[in-house]
Tab-separated table of C-alpha atoms in Angstrom:
chain	number	residue	atom	x	y	z
A	1	MET	CA	0.000	0.000	0.000
A	2	PRO	CA	1.407	3.454	-0.861
A	3	SER	CA	1.915	5.790	2.058
A	4	ILE	CA	-0.154	8.922	2.546
A	5	ALA	CA	1.726	11.878	1.102
A	6	ASP	CA	3.671	13.863	3.692
A	7	GLU	CA	2.651	17.465	2.993
A	8	SER	CA	5.305	18.811	5.383
A	9	ALA	CA	8.249	17.286	3.490
A	10	PRO	CA	9.671	19.361	0.605
A	11	GLN	CA	8.530	18.240	-2.826
A	12	PHE	CA	11.022	16.693	-5.240
A	13	PHE	CA	11.219	18.230	-8.729
A	14	ILE	CA	13.006	15.532	-10.721
A	15	ILE	CA	14.675	16.044	-14.105
A	16	LEU	CA	15.659	12.878	-15.964
A	17	ASN	CA	17.974	13.111	-18.968
A	18	ALA	CA	16.899	10.229	-21.204
A	19	ALA	CA	20.218	10.370	-23.101
A	20	SER	CA	22.404	9.523	-20.078
A	21	GLY	CA	23.815	6.069	-19.365
A	22	HIS	CA	22.732	2.576	-20.391
A	23	ASN	CA	19.566	2.351	-18.338
A	24	ASN	CA	16.140	2.220	-19.952
A	25	THR	CA	14.321	5.494	-19.296
A	26	SER	CA	10.986	3.826	-18.596
A	27	THR	CA	12.612	1.454	-16.107
A	28	VAL	CA	14.389	4.297	-14.300
A	29	CYS	CA	11.146	6.302	-14.062
A	30	THR	CA	9.303	3.273	-12.671
A	31	ILE	CA	11.974	2.708	-10.004
A	32	ILE	CA	11.992	6.352	-8.903
A	33	GLU	CA	8.212	6.597	-8.771
A	34	LYS	CA	7.834	3.308	-6.881
A	35	VAL	CA	10.246	4.392	-4.135
A	36	LEU	CA	8.683	7.834	-3.724
A	37	ILE	CA	5.072	6.609	-3.823
A	38	GLU	CA	5.808	3.971	-1.179
A	39	ALA	CA	7.462	6.650	0.950
A	40	GLY	CA	4.541	9.038	0.495
A	41	ARG	CA	6.805	11.742	-0.920
A	42	ARG	CA	5.395	14.376	-3.274
A	43	TYR	CA	7.214	14.704	-6.572
A	44	GLU	CA	7.087	15.905	-10.150
A	45	LEU	CA	9.063	14.007	-12.807
A	46	VAL	CA	10.115	15.582	-16.115
A	47	VAL	CA	11.820	13.453	-18.777
A	48	VAL	CA	14.060	15.387	-21.183
A	49	GLU	CA	14.404	13.557	-24.486
A	50	ASP	CA	16.428	16.268	-26.273
A	51	ALA	CA	19.661	17.160	-24.440
A	52	ALA	CA	19.586	20.624	-26.046
A	53	GLN	CA	16.499	21.415	-23.955
A	54	LEU	CA	18.041	20.382	-20.639
A	55	ASP	CA	19.328	23.844	-19.695
A	56	GLY	CA	15.959	25.530	-20.288
A	57	VAL	CA	14.065	22.809	-18.432
A	58	ALA	CA	16.542	23.027	-15.545
A	59	ARG	CA	16.082	26.781	-15.116
A	60	GLN	CA	12.297	26.535	-15.235
A	61	THR	CA	12.327	23.673	-12.743
A	62	VAL	CA	14.625	25.513	-10.332
A	63	GLU	CA	12.359	28.555	-10.440
A	64	ARG	CA	9.296	26.412	-9.691
A	65	ALA	CA	11.081	24.513	-6.910
A	66	CYS	CA	12.237	27.745	-5.257
A	67	GLU	CA	8.708	29.153	-5.316
A	68	ARG	CA	7.358	26.038	-3.561
A	69	GLY	CA	10.258	25.430	-1.168
A	70	GLY	CA	11.125	22.194	-2.964
A	71	VAL	CA	14.233	20.277	-3.973
A	72	VAL	CA	15.533	19.851	-7.515
A	73	VAL	CA	16.754	16.335	-8.347
A	74	VAL	CA	18.687	15.425	-11.500
A	75	ALA	CA	18.954	11.892	-12.879
A	76	GLY	CA	21.795	11.703	-15.393
A	77	GLY	CA	25.547	11.581	-15.911
A	78	ASP	CA	28.129	14.150	-14.824
A	79	GLY	CA	27.328	16.410	-17.794
A	80	SER	CA	23.601	16.453	-16.971
A	81	ILE	CA	24.339	17.040	-13.295
A	82	ASN	CA	26.575	19.957	-14.315
A	83	THR	CA	23.776	21.598	-16.322
A	84	VAL	CA	21.206	21.351	-13.535
A	85	ALA	CA	23.741	22.374	-10.875
A	86	GLN	CA	24.500	25.503	-12.920
A	87	ALA	CA	20.811	26.415	-12.728
A	88	THR	CA	20.662	25.905	-8.957
A	89	LEU	CA	23.942	27.699	-8.098
A	90	GLY	CA	23.238	30.842	-6.097
A	91	SER	CA	19.487	30.159	-5.938
A	92	GLY	CA	19.545	28.597	-2.475
A	93	CYS	CA	17.646	25.605	-3.858
A	94	PRO	CA	19.018	22.216	-2.741
A	95	LEU	CA	20.082	19.688	-5.377
A	96	GLY	CA	19.665	15.927	-5.244
A	97	VAL	CA	21.481	13.545	-7.599
A	98	LEU	CA	20.548	10.153	-9.067
A	99	PRO	CA	23.674	9.106	-11.048
A	100	GLN	CA	23.006	7.489	-14.433
A	101	GLY	CA	26.273	8.031	-16.335
A	102	THR	CA	29.303	5.953	-17.271
A	103	PHE	CA	31.863	7.191	-14.737
A	104	ASN	CA	29.690	9.056	-12.182
A	105	TYR	CA	32.663	10.777	-10.551
A	106	PHE	CA	30.511	13.380	-8.824
A	107	GLY	CA	28.068	10.907	-7.314
A	108	ARG	CA	30.792	8.499	-6.213
A	109	GLU	CA	32.807	11.325	-4.643
A	110	HIS	CA	29.827	12.170	-2.436
A	111	GLY	CA	28.781	8.635	-1.571
A	112	ILE	CA	25.718	8.514	-3.836
A	113	SER	CA	24.957	5.059	-5.190
A	114	SER	CA	24.622	4.352	-8.902
A	115	ASP	CA	21.762	2.009	-8.054
A	116	THR	CA	18.685	4.132	-8.815
A	117	ALA	CA	16.439	2.655	-6.120
A	118	GLU	CA	19.136	2.975	-3.453
A	119	ALA	CA	19.981	6.541	-4.460
A	120	THR	CA	16.285	7.526	-4.468
A	121	ARG	CA	15.746	6.066	-0.991
A	122	ALA	CA	18.847	7.924	0.208
A	123	LEU	CA	17.260	11.237	-0.835
A	124	LEU	CA	14.507	10.709	1.749
A	125	THR	CA	16.923	10.927	4.687
A	126	ALA	CA	19.718	12.990	3.122
A	127	SER	CA	20.936	16.264	4.591
A	128	VAL	CA	21.944	19.435	2.763
A	129	GLN	CA	25.691	20.072	2.722
A	130	ALA	CA	27.730	22.803	1.039
A	131	VAL	CA	29.947	21.433	-1.750
A	132	GLN	CA	32.773	23.283	-3.511
A	133	VAL	CA	32.402	23.882	-7.234
A	134	GLY	CA	34.774	25.413	-9.761
A	135	LEU	CA	34.145	28.118	-12.339
A	136	VAL	CA	35.791	28.811	-15.673
A	137	ASN	CA	34.625	32.330	-16.444
A	138	ASP	CA	30.951	31.981	-15.440
A	139	ARG	CA	30.573	28.308	-16.362
A	140	LEU	CA	30.404	25.839	-13.496
A	141	PHE	CA	32.282	22.556	-13.255
A	142	LEU	CA	31.903	19.905	-10.585
A	143	VAL	CA	34.559	17.388	-11.639
A	144	ASN	CA	36.980	19.011	-14.089
A	145	ALA	CA	37.524	21.617	-16.800
A	146	SER	CA	40.160	21.588	-19.518
A	147	LEU	CA	41.428	22.938	-22.805
A	148	GLY	CA	43.807	21.683	-25.477
A	149	LEU	CA	44.160	17.944	-25.991
A	150	TYR	CA	41.652	16.840	-23.353
A	151	PRO	CA	38.538	18.351	-25.038
A	152	ARG	CA	39.639	16.627	-28.241
A	153	LEU	CA	39.900	13.353	-26.306
A	154	LEU	CA	36.339	13.841	-25.054
A	155	GLU	CA	34.964	14.570	-28.525
A	156	ASP	CA	36.680	11.524	-30.007
A	157	ARG	CA	35.560	9.371	-27.074
A	158	GLU	CA	31.937	10.368	-27.608
A	159	ALA	CA	32.218	9.468	-31.299
A	160	PHE	CA	33.675	6.063	-30.367
A	161	LYS	CA	30.901	5.476	-27.821
A	162	GLN	CA	28.262	6.174	-30.425
A	163	GLN	CA	29.809	3.489	-32.637
A	164	TYR	CA	31.141	0.901	-30.185
A	165	GLY	CA	29.227	1.433	-26.924
A	166	ARG	CA	29.927	2.959	-23.516
A	167	ASN	CA	32.649	1.303	-21.447
A	168	ARG	CA	36.155	2.028	-20.203
A	169	LEU	CA	37.900	-0.073	-22.836
A	170	VAL	CA	36.276	1.977	-25.597
A	171	ALA	CA	37.263	5.188	-23.782
A	172	PHE	CA	40.890	4.019	-23.536
A	173	ALA	CA	41.019	2.959	-27.203
A	174	SER	CA	39.638	6.331	-28.318
A	175	GLY	CA	42.352	8.035	-26.278
A	176	LEU	CA	45.048	6.124	-28.138
A	177	VAL	CA	43.571	7.142	-31.489
A	178	THR	CA	43.396	10.798	-30.433
A	179	LEU	CA	47.054	10.859	-29.404
A	180	LEU	CA	48.083	9.339	-32.719
A	181	ARG	CA	46.107	11.925	-34.708
A	182	HIS	CA	46.730	15.203	-32.859
A	183	HIS	CA	50.055	16.785	-31.939
A	184	GLN	CA	49.199	20.471	-31.368
A	185	GLN	CA	50.868	22.322	-28.506
A	186	LEU	CA	49.416	25.325	-26.652
A	187	LEU	CA	51.512	28.299	-25.611
A	188	ILE	CA	49.549	29.792	-22.742
A	189	SER	CA	50.186	32.725	-20.431
A	190	LEU	CA	49.119	31.939	-16.870
A	191	GLU	CA	48.565	34.521	-14.166
A	192	ILE	CA	48.635	33.031	-10.679
A	193	ARG	CA	48.859	35.177	-7.537
A	194	GLY	CA	49.902	38.166	-9.624
A	195	LYS	CA	52.755	36.365	-11.375
A	196	PHE	CA	52.841	35.514	-15.095
A	197	HIS	CA	54.149	32.251	-16.509
A	198	ASP	CA	54.462	31.313	-20.192
A	199	ILE	CA	54.033	27.572	-20.578
A	200	ARG	CA	53.925	25.308	-23.609
A	201	THR	CA	51.711	22.277	-23.083
A	202	PRO	CA	49.418	19.990	-25.097
A	203	THR	CA	46.667	20.342	-22.499
A	204	LEU	CA	45.580	22.093	-19.319
A	205	PHE	CA	43.367	20.110	-16.934
A	206	VAL	CA	41.760	21.614	-13.816
A	207	GLY	CA	40.370	19.147	-11.287
A	208	ASN	CA	37.778	19.491	-8.528
A	209	ASN	CA	37.198	15.822	-7.690
A	210	ARG	CA	39.288	13.922	-5.160
A	211	LEU	CA	38.305	10.491	-6.490
A	212	GLN	CA	39.386	11.280	-10.053
A	213	LEU	CA	42.703	12.743	-8.883
A	214	GLU	CA	43.363	9.643	-6.767
A	215	GLN	CA	42.604	7.349	-9.687
A	216	LEU	CA	45.108	9.264	-11.808
A	217	GLY	CA	47.683	8.865	-9.045
A	218	LEU	CA	47.904	12.558	-8.157
A	219	PRO	CA	48.026	12.955	-4.335
A	220	LEU	CA	46.648	16.503	-4.289
A	221	GLU	CA	43.514	16.015	-2.194
A	222	ASN	CA	44.910	18.496	0.366
A	223	ALA	CA	44.458	21.254	-2.213
A	224	LEU	CA	40.748	20.457	-2.498
A	225	GLU	CA	40.426	20.316	1.277
A	226	ASN	CA	41.966	23.818	1.411
A	227	ASP	CA	39.253	25.172	-0.904
A	228	GLU	CA	41.523	25.147	-3.950
A	229	LEU	CA	41.359	23.656	-7.422
A	230	VAL	CA	44.124	21.505	-8.931
A	231	ALA	CA	45.893	22.356	-12.204
A	232	ILE	CA	47.593	19.611	-14.225
A	233	MET	CA	49.744	20.282	-17.288
A	234	LEU	CA	52.018	18.124	-19.413
A	235	ARG	CA	55.427	19.282	-20.540
A	236	PRO	CA	56.015	19.137	-24.321
A	237	THR	CA	56.985	15.602	-25.197
A	238	GLY	CA	57.118	13.099	-28.058
A	239	MET	CA	54.405	10.699	-29.161
A	240	MET	CA	55.787	7.636	-27.364
A	241	ALA	CA	56.113	9.594	-24.131
A	242	MET	CA	52.503	10.787	-24.504
A	243	LEU	CA	51.321	7.208	-24.958
A	244	TRP	CA	53.274	6.204	-21.850
A	245	LEU	CA	51.607	9.024	-19.913
A	246	LEU	CA	48.198	7.716	-21.015
A	247	VAL	CA	49.133	4.266	-19.709
A	248	ARG	CA	50.366	5.759	-16.428
A	249	GLY	CA	47.088	7.634	-16.032
A	250	ALA	CA	45.102	4.441	-16.621
A	251	LEU	CA	47.255	2.653	-14.011
A	252	GLY	CA	46.889	5.475	-11.467
A	253	LYS	CA	50.559	6.461	-11.597
A	254	LEU	CA	50.462	9.799	-13.395
A	255	GLY	CA	51.862	11.629	-10.379
A	256	GLU	CA	55.141	9.693	-10.709
A	257	ALA	CA	55.770	10.947	-14.248
A	258	GLN	CA	58.459	13.622	-14.680
A	259	ASN	CA	56.588	15.275	-17.552
A	260	VAL	CA	53.588	16.198	-15.384
A	261	ILE	CA	53.224	19.584	-13.644
A	262	SER	CA	50.523	19.858	-10.971
A	263	PHE	CA	49.658	22.395	-8.264
A	264	GLY	CA	46.764	23.796	-6.248
A	265	PHE	CA	45.343	27.286	-6.717
A	266	LYS	CA	42.328	29.464	-5.904
A	267	ARG	CA	42.350	31.654	-9.020
A	268	MET	CA	44.192	31.348	-12.332
A	269	THR	CA	43.843	33.395	-15.514
A	270	ILE	CA	44.820	32.284	-19.009
A	271	ARG	CA	45.350	35.224	-21.324
A	272	SER	CA	45.075	35.285	-25.085
A	273	SER	CA	48.222	35.195	-27.171
A	274	ARG	CA	49.098	34.766	-30.824
A	275	HIS	CA	49.293	31.014	-30.138
A	276	LEU	CA	45.938	30.872	-28.363
A	277	LYS	CA	42.881	31.923	-30.330
A	278	ARG	CA	40.410	34.366	-28.852
A	279	ARG	CA	37.797	31.606	-28.777
A	280	VAL	CA	38.861	28.154	-27.616
A	281	LYS	CA	37.216	24.829	-26.908
A	282	VAL	CA	36.800	24.179	-23.188
A	283	ALA	CA	35.466	20.967	-21.672
A	284	THR	CA	33.510	21.117	-18.408
A	285	ASP	CA	32.453	17.793	-16.871
A	286	GLY	CA	32.606	16.094	-20.246
A	287	GLU	CA	30.695	18.754	-22.217
A	288	VAL	CA	32.708	20.707	-24.819
A	289	VAL	CA	31.846	24.359	-25.537
A	290	TRP	CA	33.482	27.372	-27.174
A	291	MET	CA	34.572	30.126	-24.751
A	292	ASP	CA	36.178	33.552	-25.094
A	293	THR	CA	39.607	34.243	-23.636
A	294	PRO	CA	40.869	35.296	-21.189
A	295	LEU	CA	39.787	32.251	-19.202
A	296	GLU	CA	39.565	32.614	-15.446
A	297	PHE	CA	39.520	29.444	-13.356
A	298	ARG	CA	38.435	29.933	-9.750
A	299	VAL	CA	36.546	28.455	-6.836
A	300	SER	CA	32.930	29.588	-6.920
A	301	PRO	CA	31.996	32.040	-4.136
A	302	HIS	CA	28.670	30.180	-3.920
A	303	PRO	CA	28.748	26.507	-2.882
A	304	LEU	CA	26.384	23.900	-4.250
A	305	HIS	CA	23.730	22.891	-1.689
A	306	LEU	CA	23.843	19.135	-2.228
A	307	LEU	CA	21.609	16.487	-0.676
A	308	LYS	CA	24.137	13.955	0.628
A	309	PRO	CA	23.265	10.513	2.015
A	310	ALA	CA	22.945	10.248	5.780
A	311	THR	CA	25.791	7.690	5.771
A	312	THR	CA	28.460	8.519	3.210
A	313	PRO	CA	31.004	5.754	2.473
A	314	GLU	CA	34.507	6.560	1.347
A	315	PRO	CA	34.698	7.390	-2.390
A	316	GLY	CA	35.288	4.294	-4.497
A	317	THR	CA	34.149	1.811	-1.806
A	318	LEU	CA	30.473	1.580	-2.730
A	319	ASP	CA	28.814	-0.399	-5.490
A	320	THR	CA	28.963	1.906	-8.478
A	321	GLY	CA	26.999	-0.292	-10.847
A	322	PRO	CA	28.034	-2.042	-14.064
A	323	ASP	CA	28.467	1.114	-16.129
A	324	SER	CA	30.654	3.114	-13.777
């Protein structure tokens, strides 16, 4: 028997991105609705079939949730979570997450299960906690942001996934192909703490996720704990060395490589130069967009108000599902 709806509990406004992950949309909806109906929790569920509409739906949903004192919940991968989080940032509206993606770094970092039923039940007893997010110009990122080679890796990986399916072996194979095809170096001018540095690198990667940094073998979690972001750059190197770096990253030993530069920071500006076009491709949480330079990476002054499970296991210790 379904429970009588609890009118005192905040209503869930759920956005489901049908394009995320392997799971059947109808099945996911059924699981979510079953858990909430049995718990007597009020909810609205919106399924977004066209990813291009996700931003508009997110902003409308946040506005409606704020008016009614509700909670916005997003069911999707890290890119979908990013889009909905952007809409909630600064609104004061709490955000719940039901991970549906391939890697689910954000959910795993915060102890949120990739099992939809378990994650939905966890929302019922979760508490709101402030979570650090990064900004590149005014665009939010929860896990990472990058320019140079890494956005190209993401674009090629997505093309491979469309053809061969979504799993880590496909992602690794696409990375090999990208390295063999592209050899461009960036000459970027960094401003950090008032000092300028000219650096040549194939890619700049900025991390905001302890689990991902640990998996790469970069022991920089103290930077995140000190309310900083982490910058990772590669020194110019040959093709074989780049392939070896890719292997090291897959094995979680990137931090031992001599060609890797990494450091924590609160604010970093990348200025335009004759080697860096005024508009560049930037990847944020797996989504690639064009942005104008200069690029300013910084910790957001507004935290994300995230619904976190009452009992949060250590990142990487929970069951993350078959597609993680």
